[in-house]
Tab-separated table of N, CA and C in Angstrom:
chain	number	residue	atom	x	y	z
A	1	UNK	N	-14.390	31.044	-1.772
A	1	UNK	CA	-14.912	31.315	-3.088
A	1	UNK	C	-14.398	30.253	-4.056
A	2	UNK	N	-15.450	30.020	-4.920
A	2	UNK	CA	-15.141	28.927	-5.152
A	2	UNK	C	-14.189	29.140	-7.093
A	3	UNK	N	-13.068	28.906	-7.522
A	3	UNK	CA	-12.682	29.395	-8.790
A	3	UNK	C	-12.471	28.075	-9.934
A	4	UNK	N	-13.854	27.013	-9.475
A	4	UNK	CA	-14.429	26.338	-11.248
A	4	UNK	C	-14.629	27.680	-11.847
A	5	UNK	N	-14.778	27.746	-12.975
A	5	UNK	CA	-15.472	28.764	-14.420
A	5	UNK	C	-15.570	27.440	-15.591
A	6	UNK	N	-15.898	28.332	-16.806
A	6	UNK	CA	-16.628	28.215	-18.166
A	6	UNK	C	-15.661	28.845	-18.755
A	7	UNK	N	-15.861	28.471	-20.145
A	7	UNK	CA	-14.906	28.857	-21.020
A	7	UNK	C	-16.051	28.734	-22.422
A	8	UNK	N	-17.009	29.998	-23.136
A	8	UNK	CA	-17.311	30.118	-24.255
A	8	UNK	C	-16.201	30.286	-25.607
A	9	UNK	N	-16.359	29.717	-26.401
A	9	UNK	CA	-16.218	30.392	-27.887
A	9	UNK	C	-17.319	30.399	-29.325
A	10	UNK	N	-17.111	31.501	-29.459
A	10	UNK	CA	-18.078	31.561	-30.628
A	10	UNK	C	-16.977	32.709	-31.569
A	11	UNK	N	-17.484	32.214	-32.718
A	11	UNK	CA	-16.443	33.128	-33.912
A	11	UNK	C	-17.952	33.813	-35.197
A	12	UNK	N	-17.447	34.638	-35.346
A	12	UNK	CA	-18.643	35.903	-36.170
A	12	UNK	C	-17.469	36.056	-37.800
A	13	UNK	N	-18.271	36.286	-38.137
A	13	UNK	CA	-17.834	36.815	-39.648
A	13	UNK	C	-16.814	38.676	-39.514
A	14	UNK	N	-16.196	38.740	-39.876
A	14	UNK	CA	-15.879	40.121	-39.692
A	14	UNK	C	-16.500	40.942	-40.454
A	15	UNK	N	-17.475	41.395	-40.183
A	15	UNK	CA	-18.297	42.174	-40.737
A	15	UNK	C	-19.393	43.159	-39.790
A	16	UNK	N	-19.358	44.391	-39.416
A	16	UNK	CA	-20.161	44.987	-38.642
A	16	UNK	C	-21.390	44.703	-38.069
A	17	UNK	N	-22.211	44.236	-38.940
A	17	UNK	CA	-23.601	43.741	-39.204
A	17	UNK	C	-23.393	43.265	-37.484
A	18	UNK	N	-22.419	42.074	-37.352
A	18	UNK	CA	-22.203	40.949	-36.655
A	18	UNK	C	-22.074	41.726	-35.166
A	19	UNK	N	-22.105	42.668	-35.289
A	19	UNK	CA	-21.731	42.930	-33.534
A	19	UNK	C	-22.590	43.317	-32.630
A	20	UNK	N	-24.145	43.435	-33.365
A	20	UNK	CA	-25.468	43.164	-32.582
A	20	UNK	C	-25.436	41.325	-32.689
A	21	UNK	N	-24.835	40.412	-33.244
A	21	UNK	CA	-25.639	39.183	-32.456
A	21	UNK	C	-23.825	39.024	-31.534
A	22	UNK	N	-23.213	39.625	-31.834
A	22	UNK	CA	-21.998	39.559	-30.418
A	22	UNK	C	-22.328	39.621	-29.582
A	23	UNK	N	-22.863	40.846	-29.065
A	23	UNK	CA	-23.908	41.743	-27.912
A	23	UNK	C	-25.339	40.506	-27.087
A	24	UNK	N	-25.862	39.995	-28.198
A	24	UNK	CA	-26.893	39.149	-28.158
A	24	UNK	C	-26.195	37.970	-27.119
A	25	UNK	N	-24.854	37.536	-28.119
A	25	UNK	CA	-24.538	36.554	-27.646
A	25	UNK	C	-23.847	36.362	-25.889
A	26	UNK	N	-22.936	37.459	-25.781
A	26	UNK	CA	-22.451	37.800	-24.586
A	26	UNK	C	-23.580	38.149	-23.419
A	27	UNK	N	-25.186	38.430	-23.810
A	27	UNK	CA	-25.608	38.773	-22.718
A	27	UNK	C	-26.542	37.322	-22.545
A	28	UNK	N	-26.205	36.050	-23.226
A	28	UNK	CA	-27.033	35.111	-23.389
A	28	UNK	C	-26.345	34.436	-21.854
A	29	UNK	N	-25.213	34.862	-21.834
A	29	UNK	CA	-24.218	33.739	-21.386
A	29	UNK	C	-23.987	34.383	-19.830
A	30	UNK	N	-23.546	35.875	-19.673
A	30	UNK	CA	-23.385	36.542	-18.433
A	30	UNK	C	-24.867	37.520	-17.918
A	31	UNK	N	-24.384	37.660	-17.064
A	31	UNK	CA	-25.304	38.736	-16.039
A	31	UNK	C	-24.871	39.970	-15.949
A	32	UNK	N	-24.380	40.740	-16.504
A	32	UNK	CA	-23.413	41.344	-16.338
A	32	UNK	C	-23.691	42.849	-17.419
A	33	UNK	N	-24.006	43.877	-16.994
A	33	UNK	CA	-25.032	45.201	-17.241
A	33	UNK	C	-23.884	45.614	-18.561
A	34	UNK	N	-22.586	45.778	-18.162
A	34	UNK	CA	-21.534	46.264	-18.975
A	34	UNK	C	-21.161	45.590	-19.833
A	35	UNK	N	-21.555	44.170	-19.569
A	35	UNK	CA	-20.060	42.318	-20.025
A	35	UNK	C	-20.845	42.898	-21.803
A	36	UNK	N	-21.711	43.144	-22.638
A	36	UNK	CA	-22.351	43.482	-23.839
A	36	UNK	C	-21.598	44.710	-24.750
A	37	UNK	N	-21.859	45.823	-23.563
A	37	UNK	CA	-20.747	47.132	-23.721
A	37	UNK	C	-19.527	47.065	-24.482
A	38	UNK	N	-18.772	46.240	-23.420
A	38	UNK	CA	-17.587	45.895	-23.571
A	38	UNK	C	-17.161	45.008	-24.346
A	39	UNK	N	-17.761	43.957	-24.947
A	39	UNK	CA	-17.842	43.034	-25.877
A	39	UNK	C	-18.252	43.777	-27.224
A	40	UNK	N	-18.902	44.407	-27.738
A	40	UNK	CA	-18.931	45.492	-28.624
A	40	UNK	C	-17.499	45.776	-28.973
A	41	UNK	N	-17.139	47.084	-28.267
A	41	UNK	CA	-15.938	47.558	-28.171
A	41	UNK	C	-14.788	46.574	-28.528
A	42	UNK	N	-14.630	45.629	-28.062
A	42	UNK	CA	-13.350	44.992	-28.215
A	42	UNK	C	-13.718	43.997	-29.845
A	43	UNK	N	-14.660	43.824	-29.963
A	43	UNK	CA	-15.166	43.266	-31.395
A	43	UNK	C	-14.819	44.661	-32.242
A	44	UNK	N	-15.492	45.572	-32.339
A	44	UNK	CA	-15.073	46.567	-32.961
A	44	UNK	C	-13.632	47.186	-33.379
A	45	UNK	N	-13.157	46.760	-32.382
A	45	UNK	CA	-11.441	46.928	-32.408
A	45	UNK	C	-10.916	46.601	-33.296
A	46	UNK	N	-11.246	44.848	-32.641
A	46	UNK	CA	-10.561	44.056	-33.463
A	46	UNK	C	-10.843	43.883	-34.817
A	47	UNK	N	-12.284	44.353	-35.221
A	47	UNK	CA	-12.661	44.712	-36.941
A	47	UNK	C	-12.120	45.955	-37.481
A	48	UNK	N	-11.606	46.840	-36.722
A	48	UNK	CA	-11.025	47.900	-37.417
A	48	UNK	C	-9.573	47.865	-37.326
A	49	UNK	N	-9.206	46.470	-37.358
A	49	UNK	CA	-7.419	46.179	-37.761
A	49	UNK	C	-7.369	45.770	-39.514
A	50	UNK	N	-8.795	45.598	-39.946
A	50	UNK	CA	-8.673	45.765	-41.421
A	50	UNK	C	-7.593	47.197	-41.699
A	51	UNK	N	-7.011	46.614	-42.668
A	51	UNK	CA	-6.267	47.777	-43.656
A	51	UNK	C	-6.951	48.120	-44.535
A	52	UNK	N	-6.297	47.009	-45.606
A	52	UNK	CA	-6.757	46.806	-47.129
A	52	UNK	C	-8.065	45.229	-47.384
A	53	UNK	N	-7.978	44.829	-45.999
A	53	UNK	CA	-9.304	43.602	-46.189
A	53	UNK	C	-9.824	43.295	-44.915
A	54	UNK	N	-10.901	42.854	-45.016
A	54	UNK	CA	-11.396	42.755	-43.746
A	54	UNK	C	-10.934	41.285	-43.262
A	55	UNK	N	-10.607	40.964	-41.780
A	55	UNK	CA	-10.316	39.640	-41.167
A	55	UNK	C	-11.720	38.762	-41.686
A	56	UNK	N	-11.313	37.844	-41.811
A	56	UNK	CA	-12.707	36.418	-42.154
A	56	UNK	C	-13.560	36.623	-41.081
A	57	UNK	N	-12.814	36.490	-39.907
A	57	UNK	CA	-13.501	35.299	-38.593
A	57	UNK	C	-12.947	36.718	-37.241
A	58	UNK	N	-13.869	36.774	-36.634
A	58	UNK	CA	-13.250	37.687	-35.383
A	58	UNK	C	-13.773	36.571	-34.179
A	59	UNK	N	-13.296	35.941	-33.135
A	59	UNK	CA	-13.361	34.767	-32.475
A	59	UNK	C	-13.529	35.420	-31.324
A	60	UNK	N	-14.581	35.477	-30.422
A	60	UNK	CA	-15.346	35.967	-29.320
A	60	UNK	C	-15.121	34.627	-28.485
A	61	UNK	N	-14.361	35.339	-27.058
A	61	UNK	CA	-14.292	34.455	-25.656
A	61	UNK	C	-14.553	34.443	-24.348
A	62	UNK	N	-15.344	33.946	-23.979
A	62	UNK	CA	-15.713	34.252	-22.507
A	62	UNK	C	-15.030	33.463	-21.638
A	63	UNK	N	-14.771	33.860	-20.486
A	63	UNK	CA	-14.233	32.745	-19.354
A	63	UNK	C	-14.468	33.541	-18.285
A	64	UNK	N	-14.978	32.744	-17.011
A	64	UNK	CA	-15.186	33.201	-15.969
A	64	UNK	C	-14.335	31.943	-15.060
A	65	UNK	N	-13.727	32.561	-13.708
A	65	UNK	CA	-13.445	32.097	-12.820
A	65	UNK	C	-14.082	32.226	-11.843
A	66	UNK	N	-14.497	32.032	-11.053
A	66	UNK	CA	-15.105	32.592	-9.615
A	66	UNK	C	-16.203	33.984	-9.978
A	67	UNK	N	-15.691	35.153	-9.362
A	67	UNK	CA	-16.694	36.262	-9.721
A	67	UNK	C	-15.798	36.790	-10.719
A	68	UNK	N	-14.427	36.487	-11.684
A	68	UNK	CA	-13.723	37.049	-12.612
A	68	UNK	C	-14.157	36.817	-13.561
A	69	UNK	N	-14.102	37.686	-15.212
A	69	UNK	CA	-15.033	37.291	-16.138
A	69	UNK	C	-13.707	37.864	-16.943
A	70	UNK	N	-13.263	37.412	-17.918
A	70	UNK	CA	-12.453	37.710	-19.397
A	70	UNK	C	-13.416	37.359	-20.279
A	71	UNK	N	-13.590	38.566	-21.093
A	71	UNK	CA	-13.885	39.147	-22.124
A	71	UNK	C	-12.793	39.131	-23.468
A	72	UNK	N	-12.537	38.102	-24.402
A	72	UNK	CA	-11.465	38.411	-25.615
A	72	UNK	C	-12.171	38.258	-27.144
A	73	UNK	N	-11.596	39.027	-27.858
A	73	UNK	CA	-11.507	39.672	-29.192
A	73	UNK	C	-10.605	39.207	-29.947
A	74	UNK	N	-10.568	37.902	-30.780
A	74	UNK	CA	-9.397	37.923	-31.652
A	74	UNK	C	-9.471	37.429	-33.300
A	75	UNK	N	-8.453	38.330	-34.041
A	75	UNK	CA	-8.893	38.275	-35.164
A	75	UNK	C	-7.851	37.783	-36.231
A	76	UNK	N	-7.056	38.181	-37.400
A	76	UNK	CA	-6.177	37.172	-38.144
A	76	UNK	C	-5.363	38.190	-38.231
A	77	UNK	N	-5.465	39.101	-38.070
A	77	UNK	CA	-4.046	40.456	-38.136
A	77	UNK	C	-4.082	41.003	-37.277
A	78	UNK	N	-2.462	41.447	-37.505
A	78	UNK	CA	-2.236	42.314	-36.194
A	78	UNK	C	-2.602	43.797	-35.723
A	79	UNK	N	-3.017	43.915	-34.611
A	79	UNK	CA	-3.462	44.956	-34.135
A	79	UNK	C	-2.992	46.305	-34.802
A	80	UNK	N	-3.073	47.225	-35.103
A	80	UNK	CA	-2.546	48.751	-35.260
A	80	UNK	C	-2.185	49.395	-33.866
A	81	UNK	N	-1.557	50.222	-33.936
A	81	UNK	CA	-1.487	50.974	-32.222
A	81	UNK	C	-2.967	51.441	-31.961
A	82	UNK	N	-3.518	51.836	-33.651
A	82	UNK	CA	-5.243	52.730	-33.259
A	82	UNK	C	-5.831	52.072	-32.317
A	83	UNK	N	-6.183	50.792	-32.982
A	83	UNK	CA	-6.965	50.038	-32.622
A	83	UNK	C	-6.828	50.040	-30.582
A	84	UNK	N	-5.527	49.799	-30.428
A	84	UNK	CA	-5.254	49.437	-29.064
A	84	UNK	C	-5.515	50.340	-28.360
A	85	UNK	N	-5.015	51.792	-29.158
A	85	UNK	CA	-5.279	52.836	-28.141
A	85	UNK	C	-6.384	53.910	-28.411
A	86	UNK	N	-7.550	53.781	-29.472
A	86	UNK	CA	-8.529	54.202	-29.861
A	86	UNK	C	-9.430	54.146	-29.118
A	87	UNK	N	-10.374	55.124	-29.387
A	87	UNK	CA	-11.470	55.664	-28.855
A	87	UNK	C	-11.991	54.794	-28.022
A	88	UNK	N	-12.400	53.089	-28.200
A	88	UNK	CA	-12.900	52.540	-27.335
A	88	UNK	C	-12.269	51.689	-26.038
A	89	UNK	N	-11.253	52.341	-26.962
A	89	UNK	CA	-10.091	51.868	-25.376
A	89	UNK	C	-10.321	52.379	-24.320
A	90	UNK	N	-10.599	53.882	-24.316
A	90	UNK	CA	-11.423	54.629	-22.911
A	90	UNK	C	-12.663	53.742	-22.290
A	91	UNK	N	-13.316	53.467	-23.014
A	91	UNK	CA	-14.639	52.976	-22.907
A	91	UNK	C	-14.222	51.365	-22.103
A	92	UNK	N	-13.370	51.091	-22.641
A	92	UNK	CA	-12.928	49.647	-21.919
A	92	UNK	C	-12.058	49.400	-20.813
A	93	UNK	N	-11.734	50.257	-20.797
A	93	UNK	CA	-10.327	50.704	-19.503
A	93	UNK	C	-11.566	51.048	-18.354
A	94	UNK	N	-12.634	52.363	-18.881
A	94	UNK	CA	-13.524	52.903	-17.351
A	94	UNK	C	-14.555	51.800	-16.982
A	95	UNK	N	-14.329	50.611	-17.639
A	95	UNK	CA	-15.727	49.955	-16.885
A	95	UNK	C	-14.976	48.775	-16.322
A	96	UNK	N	-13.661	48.268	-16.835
A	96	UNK	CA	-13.023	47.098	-16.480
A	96	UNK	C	-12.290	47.558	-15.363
A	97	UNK	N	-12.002	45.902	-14.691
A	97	UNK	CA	-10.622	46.330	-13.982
A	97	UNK	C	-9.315	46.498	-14.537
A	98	UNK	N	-8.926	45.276	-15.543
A	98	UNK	CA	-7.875	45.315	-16.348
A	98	UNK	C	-8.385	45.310	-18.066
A	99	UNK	N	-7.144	45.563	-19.155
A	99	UNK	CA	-7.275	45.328	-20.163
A	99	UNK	C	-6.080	45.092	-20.775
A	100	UNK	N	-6.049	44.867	-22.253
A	100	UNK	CA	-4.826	44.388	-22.453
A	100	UNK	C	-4.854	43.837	-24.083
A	101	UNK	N	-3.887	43.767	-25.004
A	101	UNK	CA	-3.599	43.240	-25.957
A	101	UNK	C	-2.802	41.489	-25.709
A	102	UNK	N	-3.372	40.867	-26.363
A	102	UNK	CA	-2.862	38.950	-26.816
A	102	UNK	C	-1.762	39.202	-26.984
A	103	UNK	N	-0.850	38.478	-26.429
A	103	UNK	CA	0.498	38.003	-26.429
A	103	UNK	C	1.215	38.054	-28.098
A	104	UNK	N	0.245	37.590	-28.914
A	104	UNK	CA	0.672	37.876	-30.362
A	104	UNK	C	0.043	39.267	-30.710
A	105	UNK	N	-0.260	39.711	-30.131
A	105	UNK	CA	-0.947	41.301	-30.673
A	105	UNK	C	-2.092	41.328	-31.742
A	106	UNK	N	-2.742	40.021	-31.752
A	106	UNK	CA	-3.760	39.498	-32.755
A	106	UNK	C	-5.172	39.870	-32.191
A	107	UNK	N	-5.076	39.910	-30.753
A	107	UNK	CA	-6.683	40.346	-29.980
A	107	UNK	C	-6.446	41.166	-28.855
A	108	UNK	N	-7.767	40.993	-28.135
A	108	UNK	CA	-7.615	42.354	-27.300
A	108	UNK	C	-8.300	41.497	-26.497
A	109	UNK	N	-8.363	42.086	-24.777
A	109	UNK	CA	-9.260	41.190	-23.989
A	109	UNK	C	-9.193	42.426	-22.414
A	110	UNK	N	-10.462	41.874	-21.868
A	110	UNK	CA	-10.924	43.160	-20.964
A	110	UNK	C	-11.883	41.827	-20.073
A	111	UNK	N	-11.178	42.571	-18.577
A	111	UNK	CA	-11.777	41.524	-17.338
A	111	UNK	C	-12.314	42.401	-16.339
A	112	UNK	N	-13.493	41.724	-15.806
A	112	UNK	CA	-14.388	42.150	-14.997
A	112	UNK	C	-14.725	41.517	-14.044
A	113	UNK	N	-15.030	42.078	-12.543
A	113	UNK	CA	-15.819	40.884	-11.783
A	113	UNK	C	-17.528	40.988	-11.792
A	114	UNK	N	-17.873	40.124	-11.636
A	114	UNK	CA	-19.042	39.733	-11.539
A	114	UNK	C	-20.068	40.087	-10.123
A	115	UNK	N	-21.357	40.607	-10.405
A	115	UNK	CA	-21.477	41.107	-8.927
A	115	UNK	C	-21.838	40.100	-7.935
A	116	UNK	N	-21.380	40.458	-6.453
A	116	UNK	CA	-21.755	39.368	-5.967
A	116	UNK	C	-22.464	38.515	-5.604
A	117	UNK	N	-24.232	39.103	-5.762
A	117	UNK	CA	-24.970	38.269	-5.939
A	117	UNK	C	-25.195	36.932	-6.887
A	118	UNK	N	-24.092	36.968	-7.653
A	118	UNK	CA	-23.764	36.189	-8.865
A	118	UNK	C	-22.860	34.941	-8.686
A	119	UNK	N	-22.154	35.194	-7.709
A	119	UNK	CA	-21.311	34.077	-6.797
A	119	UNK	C	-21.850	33.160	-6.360
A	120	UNK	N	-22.762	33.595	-5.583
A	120	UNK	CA	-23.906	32.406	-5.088
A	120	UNK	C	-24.800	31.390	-5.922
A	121	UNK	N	-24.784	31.954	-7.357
A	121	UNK	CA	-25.714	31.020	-8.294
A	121	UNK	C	-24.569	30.085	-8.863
A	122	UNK	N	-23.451	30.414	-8.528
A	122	UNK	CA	-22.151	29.504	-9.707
A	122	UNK	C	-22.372	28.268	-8.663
C-alpha cells in the first residue's frame, strides 16, 4: 500500500453561514459518505469556542495517507472542555477511528480510512 497523500487547506470566516460551503468543500476533495458529516461537526466545534467574540478564520485540513484521511478544525482560541466533549463529539468518535484535540488545544481533528475501492484510484 502505497502511503504518498495530499495535504488541503482552506480557511472560512467564523461564521455559521460557512459550514455548508465546508461540507461543499470537503466532499469536493474526498469520497468519503461521512468525511462532510464529520467536517461539519468539528467546524462547529471549533466555532462554538467563541465566548465573548467569534474567531476570524476557522482553518479546515485535509490529509490523506494511503487509505488514512485526517480531518482538522482549527481556530484562534482555545478550546472549552464543551466544545471537546459536546454533543458532537459523539457524532465524531461513532464514525471515526480516532479523534482528538491539537497539541495547543486550538483545534480538533478526526481520522478515517478510506474505502478500499479508493486505494486503487490513489
Amino acid at each position: 500500500m502505497s502511503e504518498s497523500g495530499h495535504t488541503w487547506r482552506q480557511a472560512y470566516k467564523g461564521h455559521p453561514s460557512e459550514a455548508a460551503q465546508v461540507r461543499d468543500w470537503i466532499r469536493s476533495r474526498l469520497d468519503h459518505d461521512d468525511a462532510p458529516l464529520i467536517a461539519n461537526e468539528l467546524f462547529v466545534a471549533v466555532l462554538g469556542s467563541l465566548t465573548a467574540r467569534r474567531p476570524d478564520v476557522i482553518e479546515m485540513t485535509i490529509s490523506t495517507a494511503g487509505r488514512r484521511i485526517r480531518i482538522t478544525a482549527t481556530g484562534q482560541h482555545p478550546l472549552p472542555i464543551l466544545q471537546v466533549h459536546g454533543p458532537g463529539a459523539l457524532i465524531i468518535s461513532r464514525l471515526t477511528e480516532s479523534s482528538g484535540v491539537s497539541v495547543d488545544g486550538f483545534g480538533l481533528w478526526a481520522q478515517l480510512t478510506a474505502p478500499a475501492e479508493l486505494e486503487a484510484l490513489q
